Tab-separated table of C-alpha atoms in Angstrom:
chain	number	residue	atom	x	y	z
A	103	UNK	CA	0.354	7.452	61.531
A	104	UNK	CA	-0.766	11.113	61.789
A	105	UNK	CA	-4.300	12.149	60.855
A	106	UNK	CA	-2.908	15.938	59.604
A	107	UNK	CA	-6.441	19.067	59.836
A	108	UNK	CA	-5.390	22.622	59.562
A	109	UNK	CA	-6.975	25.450	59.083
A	110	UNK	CA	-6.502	29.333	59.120
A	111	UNK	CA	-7.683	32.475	60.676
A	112	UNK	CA	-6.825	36.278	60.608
A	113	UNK	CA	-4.073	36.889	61.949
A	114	UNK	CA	-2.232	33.422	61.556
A	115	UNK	CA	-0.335	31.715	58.378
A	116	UNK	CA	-1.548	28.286	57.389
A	117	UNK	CA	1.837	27.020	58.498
A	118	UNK	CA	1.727	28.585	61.638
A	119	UNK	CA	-1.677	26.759	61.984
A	120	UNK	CA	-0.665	23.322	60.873
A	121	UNK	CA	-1.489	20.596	63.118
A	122	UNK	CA	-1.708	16.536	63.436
A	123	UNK	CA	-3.172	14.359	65.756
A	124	UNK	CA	-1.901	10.924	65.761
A	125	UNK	CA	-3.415	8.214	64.975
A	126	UNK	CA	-2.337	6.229	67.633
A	127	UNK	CA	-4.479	8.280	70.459
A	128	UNK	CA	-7.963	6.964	68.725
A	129	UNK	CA	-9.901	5.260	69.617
A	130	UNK	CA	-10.978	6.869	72.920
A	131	UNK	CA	-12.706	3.955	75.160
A	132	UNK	CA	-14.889	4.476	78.509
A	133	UNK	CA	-11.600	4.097	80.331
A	134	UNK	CA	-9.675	6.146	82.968
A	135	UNK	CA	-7.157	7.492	81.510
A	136	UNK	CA	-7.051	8.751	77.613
A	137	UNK	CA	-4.308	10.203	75.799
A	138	UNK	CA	-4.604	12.626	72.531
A	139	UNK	CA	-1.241	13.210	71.254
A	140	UNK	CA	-0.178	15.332	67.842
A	141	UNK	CA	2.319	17.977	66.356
A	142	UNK	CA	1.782	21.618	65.619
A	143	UNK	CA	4.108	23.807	63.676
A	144	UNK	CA	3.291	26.219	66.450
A	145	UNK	CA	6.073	27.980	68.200
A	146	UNK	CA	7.261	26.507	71.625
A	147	UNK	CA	5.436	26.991	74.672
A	148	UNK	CA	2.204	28.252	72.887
A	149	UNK	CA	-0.684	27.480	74.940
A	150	UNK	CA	-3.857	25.329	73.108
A	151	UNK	CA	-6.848	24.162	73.824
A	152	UNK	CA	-7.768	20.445	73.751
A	153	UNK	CA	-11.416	19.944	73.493
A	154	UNK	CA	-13.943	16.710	73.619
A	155	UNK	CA	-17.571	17.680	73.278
A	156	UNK	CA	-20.208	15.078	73.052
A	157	UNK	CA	-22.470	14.743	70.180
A	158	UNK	CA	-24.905	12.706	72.036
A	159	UNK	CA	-28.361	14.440	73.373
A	160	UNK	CA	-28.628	11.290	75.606
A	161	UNK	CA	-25.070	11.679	77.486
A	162	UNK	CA	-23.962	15.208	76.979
A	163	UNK	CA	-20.167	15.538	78.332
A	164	UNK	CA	-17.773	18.317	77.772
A	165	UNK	CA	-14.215	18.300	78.400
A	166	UNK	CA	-11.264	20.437	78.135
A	167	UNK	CA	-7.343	20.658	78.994
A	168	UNK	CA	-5.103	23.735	78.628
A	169	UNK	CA	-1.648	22.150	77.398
A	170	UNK	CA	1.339	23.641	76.417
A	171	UNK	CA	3.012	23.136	72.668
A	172	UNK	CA	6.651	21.015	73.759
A	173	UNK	CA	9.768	22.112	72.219
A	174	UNK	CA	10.198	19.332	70.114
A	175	UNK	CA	6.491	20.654	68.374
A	176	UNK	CA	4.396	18.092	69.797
A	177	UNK	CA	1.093	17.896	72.708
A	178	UNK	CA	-0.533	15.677	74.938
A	179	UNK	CA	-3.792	16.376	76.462
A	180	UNK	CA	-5.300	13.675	79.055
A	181	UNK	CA	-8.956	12.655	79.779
A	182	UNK	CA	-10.642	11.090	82.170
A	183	UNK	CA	-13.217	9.068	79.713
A	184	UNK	CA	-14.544	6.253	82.561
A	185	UNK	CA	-17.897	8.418	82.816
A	186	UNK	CA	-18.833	8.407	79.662
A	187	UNK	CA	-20.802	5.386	77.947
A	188	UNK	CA	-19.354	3.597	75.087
A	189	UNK	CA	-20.574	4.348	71.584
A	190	UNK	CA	-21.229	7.964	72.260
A	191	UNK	CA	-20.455	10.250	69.154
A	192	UNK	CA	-17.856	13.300	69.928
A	193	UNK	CA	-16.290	15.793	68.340
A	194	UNK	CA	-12.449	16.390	69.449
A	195	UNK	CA	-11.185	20.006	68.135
A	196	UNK	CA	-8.025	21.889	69.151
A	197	UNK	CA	-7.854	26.236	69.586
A	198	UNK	CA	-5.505	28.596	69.736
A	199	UNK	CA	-6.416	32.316	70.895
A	200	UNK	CA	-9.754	31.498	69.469
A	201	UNK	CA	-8.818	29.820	66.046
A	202	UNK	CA	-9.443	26.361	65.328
A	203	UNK	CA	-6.346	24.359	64.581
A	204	UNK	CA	-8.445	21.539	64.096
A	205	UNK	CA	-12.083	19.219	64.095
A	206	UNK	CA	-12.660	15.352	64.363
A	207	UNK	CA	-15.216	13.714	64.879
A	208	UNK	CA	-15.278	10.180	66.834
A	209	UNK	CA	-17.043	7.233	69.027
A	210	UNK	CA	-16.379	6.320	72.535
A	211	UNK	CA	-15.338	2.542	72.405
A	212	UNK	CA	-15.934	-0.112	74.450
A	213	UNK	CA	-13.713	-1.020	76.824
A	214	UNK	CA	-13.172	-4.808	77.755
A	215	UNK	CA	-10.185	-5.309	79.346
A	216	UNK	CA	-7.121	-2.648	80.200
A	217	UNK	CA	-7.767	0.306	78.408
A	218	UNK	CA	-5.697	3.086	80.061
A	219	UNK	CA	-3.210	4.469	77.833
A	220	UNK	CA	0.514	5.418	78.805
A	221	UNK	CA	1.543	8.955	78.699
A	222	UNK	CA	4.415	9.217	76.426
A	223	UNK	CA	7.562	10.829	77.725
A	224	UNK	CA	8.617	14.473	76.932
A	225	UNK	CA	11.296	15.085	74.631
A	226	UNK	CA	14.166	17.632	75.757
A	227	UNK	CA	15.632	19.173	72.493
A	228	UNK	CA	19.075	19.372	71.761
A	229	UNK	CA	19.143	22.995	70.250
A	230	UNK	CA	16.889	25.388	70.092
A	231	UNK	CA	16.659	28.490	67.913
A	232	UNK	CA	16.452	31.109	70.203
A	233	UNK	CA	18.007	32.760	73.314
A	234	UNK	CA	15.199	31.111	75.455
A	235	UNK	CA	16.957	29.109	78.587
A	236	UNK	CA	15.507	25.570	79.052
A	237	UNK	CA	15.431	24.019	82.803
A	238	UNK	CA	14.646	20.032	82.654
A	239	UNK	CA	13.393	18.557	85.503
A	240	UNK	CA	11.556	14.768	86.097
A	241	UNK	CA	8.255	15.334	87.730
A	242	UNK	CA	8.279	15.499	91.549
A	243	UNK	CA	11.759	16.557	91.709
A	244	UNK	CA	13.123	19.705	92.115
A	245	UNK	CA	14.234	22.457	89.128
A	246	UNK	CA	17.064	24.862	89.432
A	247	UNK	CA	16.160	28.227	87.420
A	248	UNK	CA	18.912	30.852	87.373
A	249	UNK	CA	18.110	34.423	87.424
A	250	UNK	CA	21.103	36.706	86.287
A	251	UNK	CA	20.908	39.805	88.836
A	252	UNK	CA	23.855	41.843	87.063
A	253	UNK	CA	21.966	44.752	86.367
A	254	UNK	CA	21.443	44.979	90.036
A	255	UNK	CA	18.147	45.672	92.005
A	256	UNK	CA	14.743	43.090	92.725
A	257	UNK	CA	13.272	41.216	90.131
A	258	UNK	CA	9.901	39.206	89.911
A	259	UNK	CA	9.920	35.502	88.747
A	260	UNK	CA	6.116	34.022	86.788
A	261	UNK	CA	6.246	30.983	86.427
A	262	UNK	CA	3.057	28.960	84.432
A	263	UNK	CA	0.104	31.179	83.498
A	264	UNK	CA	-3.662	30.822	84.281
A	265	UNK	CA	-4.007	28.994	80.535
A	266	UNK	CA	-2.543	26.255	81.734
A	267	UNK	CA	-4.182	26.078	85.607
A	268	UNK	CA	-1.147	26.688	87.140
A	269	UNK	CA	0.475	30.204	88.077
A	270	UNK	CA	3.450	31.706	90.811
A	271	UNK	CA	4.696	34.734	90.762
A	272	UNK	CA	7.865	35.804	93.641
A	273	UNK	CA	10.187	38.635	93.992
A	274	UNK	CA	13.724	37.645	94.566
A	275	UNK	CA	16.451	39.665	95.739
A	276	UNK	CA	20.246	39.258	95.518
A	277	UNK	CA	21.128	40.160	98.996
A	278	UNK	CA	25.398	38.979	98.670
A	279	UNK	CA	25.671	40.900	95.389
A	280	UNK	CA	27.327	37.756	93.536
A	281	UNK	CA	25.150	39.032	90.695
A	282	UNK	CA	23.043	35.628	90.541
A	283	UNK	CA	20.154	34.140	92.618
A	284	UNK	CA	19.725	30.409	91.785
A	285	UNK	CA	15.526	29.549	92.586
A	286	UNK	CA	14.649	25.978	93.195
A	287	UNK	CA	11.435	25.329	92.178
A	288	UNK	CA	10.184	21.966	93.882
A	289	UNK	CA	7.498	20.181	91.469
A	290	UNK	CA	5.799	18.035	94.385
A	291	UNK	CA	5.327	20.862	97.001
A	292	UNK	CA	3.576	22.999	93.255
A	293	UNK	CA	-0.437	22.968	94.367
A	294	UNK	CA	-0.052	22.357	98.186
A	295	UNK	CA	0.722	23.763	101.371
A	296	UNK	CA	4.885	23.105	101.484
A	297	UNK	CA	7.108	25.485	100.084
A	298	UNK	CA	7.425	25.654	96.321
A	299	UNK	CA	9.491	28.458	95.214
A	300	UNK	CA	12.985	28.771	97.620
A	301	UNK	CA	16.315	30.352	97.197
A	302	UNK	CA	19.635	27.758	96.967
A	303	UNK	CA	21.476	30.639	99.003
A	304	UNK	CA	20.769	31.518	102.425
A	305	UNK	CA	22.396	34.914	101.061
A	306	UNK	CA	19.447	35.846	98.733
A	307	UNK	CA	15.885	36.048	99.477
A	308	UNK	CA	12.481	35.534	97.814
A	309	UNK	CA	9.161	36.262	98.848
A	310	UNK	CA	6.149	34.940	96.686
A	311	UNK	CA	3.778	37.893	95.245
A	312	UNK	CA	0.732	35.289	93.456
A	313	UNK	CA	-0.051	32.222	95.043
A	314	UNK	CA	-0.239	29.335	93.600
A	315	UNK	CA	-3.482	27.246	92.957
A	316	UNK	CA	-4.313	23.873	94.843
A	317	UNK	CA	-3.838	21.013	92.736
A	318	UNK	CA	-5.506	17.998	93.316
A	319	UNK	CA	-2.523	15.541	91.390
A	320	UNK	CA	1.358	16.348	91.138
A	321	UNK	CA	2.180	18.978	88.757
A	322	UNK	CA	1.320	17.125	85.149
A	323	UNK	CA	4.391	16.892	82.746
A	324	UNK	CA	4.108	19.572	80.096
A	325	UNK	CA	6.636	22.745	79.521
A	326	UNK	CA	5.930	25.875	81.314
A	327	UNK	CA	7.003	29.360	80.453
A	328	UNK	CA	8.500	30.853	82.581
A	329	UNK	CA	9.370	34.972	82.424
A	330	UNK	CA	11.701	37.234	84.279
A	331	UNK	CA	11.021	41.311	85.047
A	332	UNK	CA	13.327	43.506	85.578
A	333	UNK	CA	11.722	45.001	88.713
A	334	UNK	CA	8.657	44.196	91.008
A	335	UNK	CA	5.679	45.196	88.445
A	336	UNK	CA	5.250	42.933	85.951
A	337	UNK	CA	3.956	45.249	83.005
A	338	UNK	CA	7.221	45.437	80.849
A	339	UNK	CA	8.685	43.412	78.632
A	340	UNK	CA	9.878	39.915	80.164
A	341	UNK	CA	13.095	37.879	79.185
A	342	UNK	CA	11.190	34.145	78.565
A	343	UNK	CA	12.634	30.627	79.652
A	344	UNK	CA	10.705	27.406	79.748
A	345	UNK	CA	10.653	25.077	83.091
A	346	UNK	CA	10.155	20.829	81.177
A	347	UNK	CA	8.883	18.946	83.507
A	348	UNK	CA	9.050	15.377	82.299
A	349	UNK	CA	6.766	12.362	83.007
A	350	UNK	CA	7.791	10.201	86.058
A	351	UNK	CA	4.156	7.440	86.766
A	352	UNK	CA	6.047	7.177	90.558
A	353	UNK	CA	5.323	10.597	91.515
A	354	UNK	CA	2.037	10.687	90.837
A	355	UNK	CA	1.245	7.565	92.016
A	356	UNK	CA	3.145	9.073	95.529
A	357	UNK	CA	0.718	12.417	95.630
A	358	UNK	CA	-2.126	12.326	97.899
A	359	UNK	CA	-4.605	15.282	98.345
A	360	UNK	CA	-7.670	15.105	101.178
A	361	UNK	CA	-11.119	15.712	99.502
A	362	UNK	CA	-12.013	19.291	100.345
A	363	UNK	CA	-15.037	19.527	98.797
A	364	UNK	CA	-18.441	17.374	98.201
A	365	UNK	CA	-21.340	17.440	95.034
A	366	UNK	CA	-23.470	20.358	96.604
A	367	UNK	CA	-24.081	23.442	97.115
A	368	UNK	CA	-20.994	25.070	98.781
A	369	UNK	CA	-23.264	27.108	101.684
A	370	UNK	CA	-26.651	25.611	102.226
A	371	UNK	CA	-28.148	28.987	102.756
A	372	UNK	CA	-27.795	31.565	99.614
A	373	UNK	CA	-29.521	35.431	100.393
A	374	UNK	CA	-30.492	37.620	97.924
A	375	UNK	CA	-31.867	41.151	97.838
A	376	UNK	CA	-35.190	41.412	95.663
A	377	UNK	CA	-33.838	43.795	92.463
A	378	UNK	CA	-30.403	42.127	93.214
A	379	UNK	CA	-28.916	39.195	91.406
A	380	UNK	CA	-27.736	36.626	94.060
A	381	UNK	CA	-24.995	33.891	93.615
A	382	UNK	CA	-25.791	30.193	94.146
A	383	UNK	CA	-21.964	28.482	94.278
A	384	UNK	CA	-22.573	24.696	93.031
A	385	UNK	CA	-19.788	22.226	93.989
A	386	UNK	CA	-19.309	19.197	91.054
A	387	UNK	CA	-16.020	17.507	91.972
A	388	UNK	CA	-16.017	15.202	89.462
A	389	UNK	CA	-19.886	14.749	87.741
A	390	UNK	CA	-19.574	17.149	84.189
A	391	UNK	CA	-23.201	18.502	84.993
A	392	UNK	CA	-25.586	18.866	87.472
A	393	UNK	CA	-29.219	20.275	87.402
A	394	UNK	CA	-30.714	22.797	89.666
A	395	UNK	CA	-34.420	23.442	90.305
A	396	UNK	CA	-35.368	26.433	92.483
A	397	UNK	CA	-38.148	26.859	93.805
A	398	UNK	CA	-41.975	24.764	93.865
A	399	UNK	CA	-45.624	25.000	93.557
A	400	UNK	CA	-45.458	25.814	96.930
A	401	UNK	CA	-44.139	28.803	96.680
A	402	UNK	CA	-45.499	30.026	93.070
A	403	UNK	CA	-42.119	29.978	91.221
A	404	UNK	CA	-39.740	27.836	89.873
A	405	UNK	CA	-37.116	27.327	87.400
A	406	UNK	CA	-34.496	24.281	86.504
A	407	UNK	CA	-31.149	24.554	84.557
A	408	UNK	CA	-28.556	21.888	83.847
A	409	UNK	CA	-24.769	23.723	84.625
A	410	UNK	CA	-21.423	22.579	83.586
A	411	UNK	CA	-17.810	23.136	84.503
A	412	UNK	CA	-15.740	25.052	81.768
A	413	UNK	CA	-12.770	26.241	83.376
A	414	UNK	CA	-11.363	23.168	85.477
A	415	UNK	CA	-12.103	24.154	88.958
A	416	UNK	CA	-15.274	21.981	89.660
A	417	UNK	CA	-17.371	24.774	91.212
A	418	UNK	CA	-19.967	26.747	88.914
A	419	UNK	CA	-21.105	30.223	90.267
A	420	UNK	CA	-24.876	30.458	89.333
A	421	UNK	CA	-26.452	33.826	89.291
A	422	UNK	CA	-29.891	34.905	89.905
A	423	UNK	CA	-31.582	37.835	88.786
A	424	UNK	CA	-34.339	38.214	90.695
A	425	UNK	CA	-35.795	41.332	88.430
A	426	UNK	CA	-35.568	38.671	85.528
A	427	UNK	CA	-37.361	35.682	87.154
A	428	UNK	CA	-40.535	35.067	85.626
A	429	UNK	CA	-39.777	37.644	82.939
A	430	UNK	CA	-38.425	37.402	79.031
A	431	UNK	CA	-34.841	38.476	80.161
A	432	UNK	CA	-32.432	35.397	80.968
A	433	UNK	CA	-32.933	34.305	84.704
A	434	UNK	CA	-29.645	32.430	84.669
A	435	UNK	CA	-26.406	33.327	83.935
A	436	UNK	CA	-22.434	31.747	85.149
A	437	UNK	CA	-20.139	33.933	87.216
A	438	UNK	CA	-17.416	32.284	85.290
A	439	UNK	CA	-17.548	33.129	81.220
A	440	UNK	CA	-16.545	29.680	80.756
A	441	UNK	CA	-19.160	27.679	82.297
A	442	UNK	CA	-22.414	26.580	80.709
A	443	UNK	CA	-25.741	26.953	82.263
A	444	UNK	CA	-28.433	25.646	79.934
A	445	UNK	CA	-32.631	26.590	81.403
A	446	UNK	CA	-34.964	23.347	80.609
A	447	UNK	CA	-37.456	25.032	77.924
A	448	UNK	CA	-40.518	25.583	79.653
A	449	UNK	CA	-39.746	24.890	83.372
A	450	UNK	CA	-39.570	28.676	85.010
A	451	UNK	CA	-43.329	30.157	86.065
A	452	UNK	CA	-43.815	33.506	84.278
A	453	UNK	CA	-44.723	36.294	86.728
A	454	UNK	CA	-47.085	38.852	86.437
A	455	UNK	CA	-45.143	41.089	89.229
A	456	UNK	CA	-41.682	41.344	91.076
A	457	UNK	CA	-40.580	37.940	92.363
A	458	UNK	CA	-41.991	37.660	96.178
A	459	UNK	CA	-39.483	38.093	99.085
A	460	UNK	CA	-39.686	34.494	100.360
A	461	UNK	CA	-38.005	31.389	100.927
A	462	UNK	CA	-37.007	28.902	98.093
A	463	UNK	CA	-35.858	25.453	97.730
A	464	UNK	CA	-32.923	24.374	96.321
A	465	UNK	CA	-32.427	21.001	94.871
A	466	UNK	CA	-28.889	19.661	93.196
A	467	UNK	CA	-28.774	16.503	91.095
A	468	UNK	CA	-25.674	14.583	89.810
A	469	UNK	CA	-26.419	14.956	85.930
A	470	UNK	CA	-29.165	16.167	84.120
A	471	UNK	CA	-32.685	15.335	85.237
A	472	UNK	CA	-34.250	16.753	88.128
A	473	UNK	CA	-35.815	13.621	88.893
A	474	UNK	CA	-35.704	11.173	92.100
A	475	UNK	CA	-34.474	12.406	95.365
A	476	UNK	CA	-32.249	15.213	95.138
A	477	UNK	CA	-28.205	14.637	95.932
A	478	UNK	CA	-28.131	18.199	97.882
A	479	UNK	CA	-30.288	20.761	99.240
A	480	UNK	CA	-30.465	24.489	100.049
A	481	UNK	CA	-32.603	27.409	100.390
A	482	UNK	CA	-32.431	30.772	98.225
A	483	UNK	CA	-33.491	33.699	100.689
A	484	UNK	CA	-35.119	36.590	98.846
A	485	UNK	CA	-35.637	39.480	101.390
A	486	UNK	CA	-37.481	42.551	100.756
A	487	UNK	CA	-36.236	45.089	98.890
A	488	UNK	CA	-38.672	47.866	100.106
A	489	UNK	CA	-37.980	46.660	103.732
A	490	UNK	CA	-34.554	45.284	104.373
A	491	UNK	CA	-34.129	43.775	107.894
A	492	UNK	CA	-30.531	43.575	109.730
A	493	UNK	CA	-31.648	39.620	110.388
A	494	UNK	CA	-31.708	39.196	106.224
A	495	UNK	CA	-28.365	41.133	105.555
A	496	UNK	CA	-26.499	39.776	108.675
A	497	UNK	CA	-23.967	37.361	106.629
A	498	UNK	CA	-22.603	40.125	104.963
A	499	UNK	CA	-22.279	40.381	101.293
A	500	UNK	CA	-25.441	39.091	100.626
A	501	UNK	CA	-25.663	39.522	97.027
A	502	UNK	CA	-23.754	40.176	93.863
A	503	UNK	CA	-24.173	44.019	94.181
A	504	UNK	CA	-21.726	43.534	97.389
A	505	UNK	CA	-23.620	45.747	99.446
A	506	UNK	CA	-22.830	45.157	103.191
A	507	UNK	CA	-25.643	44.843	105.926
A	508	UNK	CA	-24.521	48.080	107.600
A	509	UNK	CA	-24.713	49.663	103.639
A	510	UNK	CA	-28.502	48.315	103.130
A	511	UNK	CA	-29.697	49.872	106.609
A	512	UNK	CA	-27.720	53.146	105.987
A	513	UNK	CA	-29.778	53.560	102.757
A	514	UNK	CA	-33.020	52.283	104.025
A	515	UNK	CA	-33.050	54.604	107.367
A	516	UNK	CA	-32.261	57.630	104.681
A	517	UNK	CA	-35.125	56.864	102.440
A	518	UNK	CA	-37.073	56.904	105.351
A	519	UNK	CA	-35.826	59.680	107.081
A	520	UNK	CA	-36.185	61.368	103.685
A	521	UNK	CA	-39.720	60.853	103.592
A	522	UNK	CA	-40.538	62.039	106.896
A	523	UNK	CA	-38.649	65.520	106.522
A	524	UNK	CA	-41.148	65.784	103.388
A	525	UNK	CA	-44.203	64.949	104.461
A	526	UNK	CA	-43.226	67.224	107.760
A	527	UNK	CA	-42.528	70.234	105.323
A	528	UNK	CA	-46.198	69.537	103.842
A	529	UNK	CA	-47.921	69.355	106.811
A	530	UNK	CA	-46.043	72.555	108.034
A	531	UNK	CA	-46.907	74.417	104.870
A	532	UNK	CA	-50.421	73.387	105.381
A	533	UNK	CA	-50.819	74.635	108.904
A	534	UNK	CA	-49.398	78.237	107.671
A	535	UNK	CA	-52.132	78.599	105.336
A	536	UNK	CA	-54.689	77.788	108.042
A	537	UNK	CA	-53.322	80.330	110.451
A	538	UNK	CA	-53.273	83.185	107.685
A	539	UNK	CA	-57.041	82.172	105.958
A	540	UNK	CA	-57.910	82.538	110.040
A	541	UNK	CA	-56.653	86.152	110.462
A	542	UNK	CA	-57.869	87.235	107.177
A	543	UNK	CA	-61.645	86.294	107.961
């Protein structure tokens, strides 16, 4: 049964808007593994956004995958649900280019038993509409995607996009002018350090422009555009294909990826130039928020803020504007436009000056309270701005501004040099007028 919600926006017909979720994906229960499935009337290969948003004060959540429309219409978006308590209230919505295709409200259920649900198996068409080439592959093997070379010279291959986490872009070259290069495009080695993109001809060549982003699991099932320009830049107009990859539970079950990262703070000492805004990089792996205090009494200043992870990559950039602390303009802010960094009402001391060049503590927790003993700690540096030292700029890029440490001492010795020439010319003035009152009397 499908549950059909549409709605329009400028720029988009009602029809082109349509979309069902089926009824089959709900519930949602605390459980691994939770599959939304539905159709759209949207065109093949359009990217969407799948979105679950809790509607619980007591366990906020918020998660989001970047899945591609399948030729035969439909989508499947897949969530992790096992951290979540049962019987919290969520809202599941779907957007497109910043419409809303649709809203639906819900309740995680309880799971007692096997809950995980199977991810259903991608459809190949058997015509299409259009000139667009489609390669089928089962995931973990390898694709074969032809690349006509008849018009002669190099050509750049993009495969993926950053809408749907995953993005390569090569330059291949048919070096025995058979007016073809065949590219073999091997799903398992997509994330990691093997060789993804190769040529089936040791005649032709191909050298990879954009590399590709680490993956923690095998490349998921889903269909990828893929374009073709017909040089090295890639700012004309691209002939389109779409790389299928279809489910396969073995290969995923085969891919193994060593933890590279712990909950914490990703250097344990941040530095920050006062009248700069720093950057604090926060590491979640897999907890959807964490709160950060900074600062204590201790040091007359302090401020805590629960951040969350919008984009997929588990890391939050936190920056700190250290003209704002203790002022009315916003302390906190995200590096990344879709991460959320929420300030607890009331918990930053109001200055009546510039925030003091000192040392201040950094605490991390898994969720968000800033109670208990903290899972990480740091410190946040805050040199002087007046007075900048080689010892406080000696990592490098010390702040946001991306002033080097041989930058900040080129500009401190010149205001200071500055001000000596000045207070020199004074003093000489002065001493001329002494001389000349001298002769006169």
């Amino acid at each position: 049964m499908l549950i059909a919600v549409a709605a329009t926006g400028p720029g988009l017909t009602a029809a082109e808007q349509q979309a069902t979720v089926s009824e089959d994906s709900l519930p949602l229960y605390a459980d691994e593994q939770q599959v939304v499935t539905g159709e759209t009337t949207l065109e093949s290969g359009t990217e969407m956004t799948v979105r679950l948003v809790s509607e619980d004060a007591s366990s906020p959540f918020l998660k989001q995958r970047e899945v591609s429309v399948q030729p035969n219409g439909t989508f499947v978006a897949q969530f992790d649900m096992s951290n979540v308590p049962a019987n919290t209230s969520y809202e599941l919505s779907a957007h497109v280019d910043g419409d809303t295709l649709f809203e639906r409200t819900g309740t995680v259920a309880e799971c007692d038993g096997n809950c995980t649900d199977p991810v259903p198996d991608i459809q190949t068409p058997t015509e299409t509409d259009s000139d667009d080439k489609v390669v089928t592959v089962p995931q973990g093997g390898t694709a074969e995607i032809p690349i006509s070379m008849s018009d002669g010279g190099d050509k750049t291959l993009s495969v993926g996009s950053e809408a749907v986490n995953y993005q390569i872009n090569a330059t291949v070259s048919d070096e025995d002018d058979d007016g073809e290069v065949l590219v073999l495009f091997d799903t398992a080695a997509a994330g990691t350090d093997s060789e993804t993109l190769s040529v089936a001809d040791d005649g032709d060549s191909l050298t990879v422009t954009a590399t590709e982003p680490d993956l923690s699991s095998t490349l998921a099932p889903a269909a990828y555009t893929y374009r073709v320009f017909e040089s090295r830049e890639t700012d004309a107009t691209p002939t389109t294909g779409t790389l299928l990859i279809e489910a396969n539970e073995t290969a995923t079950e085969e891919f193994e990826v060593e933890e590279t990262a712990e909950f914490g703070f990703e250097e344990s000492v941040s530095n920050v130039q006062q009248g700069d805004t720093g950057r604090i990089s926060i590491v979640l792996t897999s907890a959807d928020a964490a709160t950060i205090s900074i600062g204590s009494p201790a040091s007359n200043y302090e401020i805590n803020a629960t951040v969350r992870d919008g984009n997929g990559d588990d890391r939050v950039g936190l920056l700190f504007d250290t003209t704002a602390a203790g002022h009315d303009e916003p302390t906190l802010e995200t590096a990344a436009d879709a991460d959320a960094v929420a300030v607890e009402s009331g918990s930053e001391v109001a200055l009546d000056s510039q925030l003091a060049a000192t040392d201040y503590d950094l605490s991390l927790y898994r969720g968000t309270d800033a109670t208990g003993q903290p899972d990480a700690i740091g410190t946040l540096v805050v040199t002087d701005g007046a007075n900048s030292s080689t010892d406080a700029a000696s990592d490098g890029v010390d702040s946001v501004t991306g002033d080097t440490a041989a930058q900040q001492s080129q500009d401190g010795d010149f205001e200071i040099g500055a001000g000596a020439i000045a207070v020199g010319g004074v003093l000489a003035i002065a001493g001329v007028g002494l001389c000349l009152r001298s002769i006169m009397n």
